[in-house]
Amino acid sequence: MIPNRKAISTDSVQVAIQRLGKAACKSNATKYTVKFHQLSGETLDLAPKQIVSMAHLVEFNEPLPHSRFSGGYETNNFLRRHGVEVTTL
């Protein structure tokens, strides 16, 4: 279960995606991805768990270690509830 999941706002999720995309963080995800379209026209794959961890950092000023929550269904549905399109690799 994602700790504090109900307290993480959609704005924090969007800020997390922007920060990871601008930093050109490479995804280490194996099954699912979030596409980030850069201004240069390049598309990056962002790892859903990395987005949740960063959103927690934005909201609470503390990153959430990936080992503290599960990926897949839980993480993807959390992101989808915040309007994020999660696709398979």
Coordinates of C-alpha atoms in Angstrom, one line a residue:
M1 CA 0.0 0.0 0.0
I2 CA 1.2 3.5 -0.8
P3 CA 1.7 5.4 2.4
N4 CA -0.2 8.7 2.6
R5 CA -1.8 7.9 -0.8
K6 CA -4.9 9.9 -0.1
A7 CA -2.9 13.0 0.9
I8 CA -0.8 13.1 -2.3
S9 CA -2.4 15.6 -4.6
T10 CA -2.8 15.5 -8.4
D11 CA -0.7 18.7 -8.5
S12 CA 2.2 16.8 -6.7
V13 CA 1.9 13.9 -9.2
Q14 CA 2.1 16.4 -12.1
V15 CA 5.1 18.2 -10.6
A16 CA 6.8 14.9 -10.1
I17 CA 6.3 13.9 -13.8
Q18 CA 7.6 17.3 -14.9
R19 CA 10.7 17.1 -12.7
L20 CA 11.5 13.5 -13.7
G21 CA 11.0 14.4 -17.4
K22 CA 13.1 17.5 -17.3
A23 CA 15.9 15.6 -15.5
A24 CA 15.6 13.0 -18.3
C25 CA 15.4 10.2 -15.8
K26 CA 15.6 6.8 -17.5
S27 CA 13.0 4.3 -16.6
N28 CA 14.0 1.0 -14.9
A29 CA 10.4 -0.2 -15.2
T30 CA 9.9 -3.7 -16.7
K31 CA 6.2 -3.8 -17.6
Y32 CA 4.6 -0.3 -17.4
T33 CA 5.5 3.2 -18.3
V34 CA 4.3 6.8 -18.4
K35 CA 5.3 8.7 -21.5
F36 CA 6.7 12.1 -21.1
H37 CA 6.9 14.3 -24.2
Q38 CA 9.8 16.7 -24.1
L39 CA 9.8 20.1 -25.9
S40 CA 12.5 18.7 -28.2
G41 CA 10.0 16.2 -29.5
E42 CA 11.7 13.3 -27.8
T43 CA 9.5 10.9 -25.7
L44 CA 10.9 9.5 -22.5
D45 CA 9.6 6.5 -20.6
L46 CA 9.1 7.2 -16.9
A47 CA 8.8 4.5 -14.3
P48 CA 5.4 4.6 -12.4
K49 CA 7.0 3.8 -9.0
Q50 CA 9.6 6.6 -9.5
I51 CA 6.7 9.1 -10.1
V52 CA 4.9 8.0 -6.9
S53 CA 8.2 8.3 -5.0
M54 CA 8.8 11.8 -6.4
A55 CA 5.2 12.9 -5.8
H56 CA 5.6 11.9 -2.1
L57 CA 8.8 14.0 -2.0
V58 CA 6.9 17.0 -3.5
E59 CA 4.0 16.6 -1.1
F60 CA 5.9 15.8 2.1
N61 CA 9.5 16.8 1.5
E62 CA 10.5 13.2 1.9
P63 CA 11.0 10.6 -0.8
L64 CA 9.2 7.3 -0.5
P65 CA 11.5 4.3 -1.0
H66 CA 10.3 2.0 -3.7
S67 CA 10.5 -0.9 -1.3
R68 CA 7.7 0.6 0.8
F69 CA 5.0 0.1 -1.8
S70 CA 4.2 -2.3 -4.6
G71 CA 4.1 -1.5 -8.3
G72 CA 1.8 -2.8 -10.9
Y73 CA -1.9 -2.7 -10.1
E74 CA -1.6 -0.5 -7.0
T75 CA 0.8 2.1 -8.4
N76 CA -0.8 2.2 -11.9
N77 CA -4.3 2.7 -10.5
F78 CA -3.1 5.4 -8.1
L79 CA -1.6 7.3 -11.1
R80 CA -4.7 6.8 -13.2
R81 CA -6.9 8.2 -10.5
H82 CA -4.7 11.3 -10.8
G83 CA -5.3 11.5 -14.6
V84 CA -2.0 9.9 -15.6
E85 CA -1.9 7.5 -18.6
V86 CA 0.0 4.4 -17.8
T87 CA 0.8 2.0 -20.6
T88 CA 2.6 -1.3 -21.1
L89 CA 6.1 -1.5 -22.4

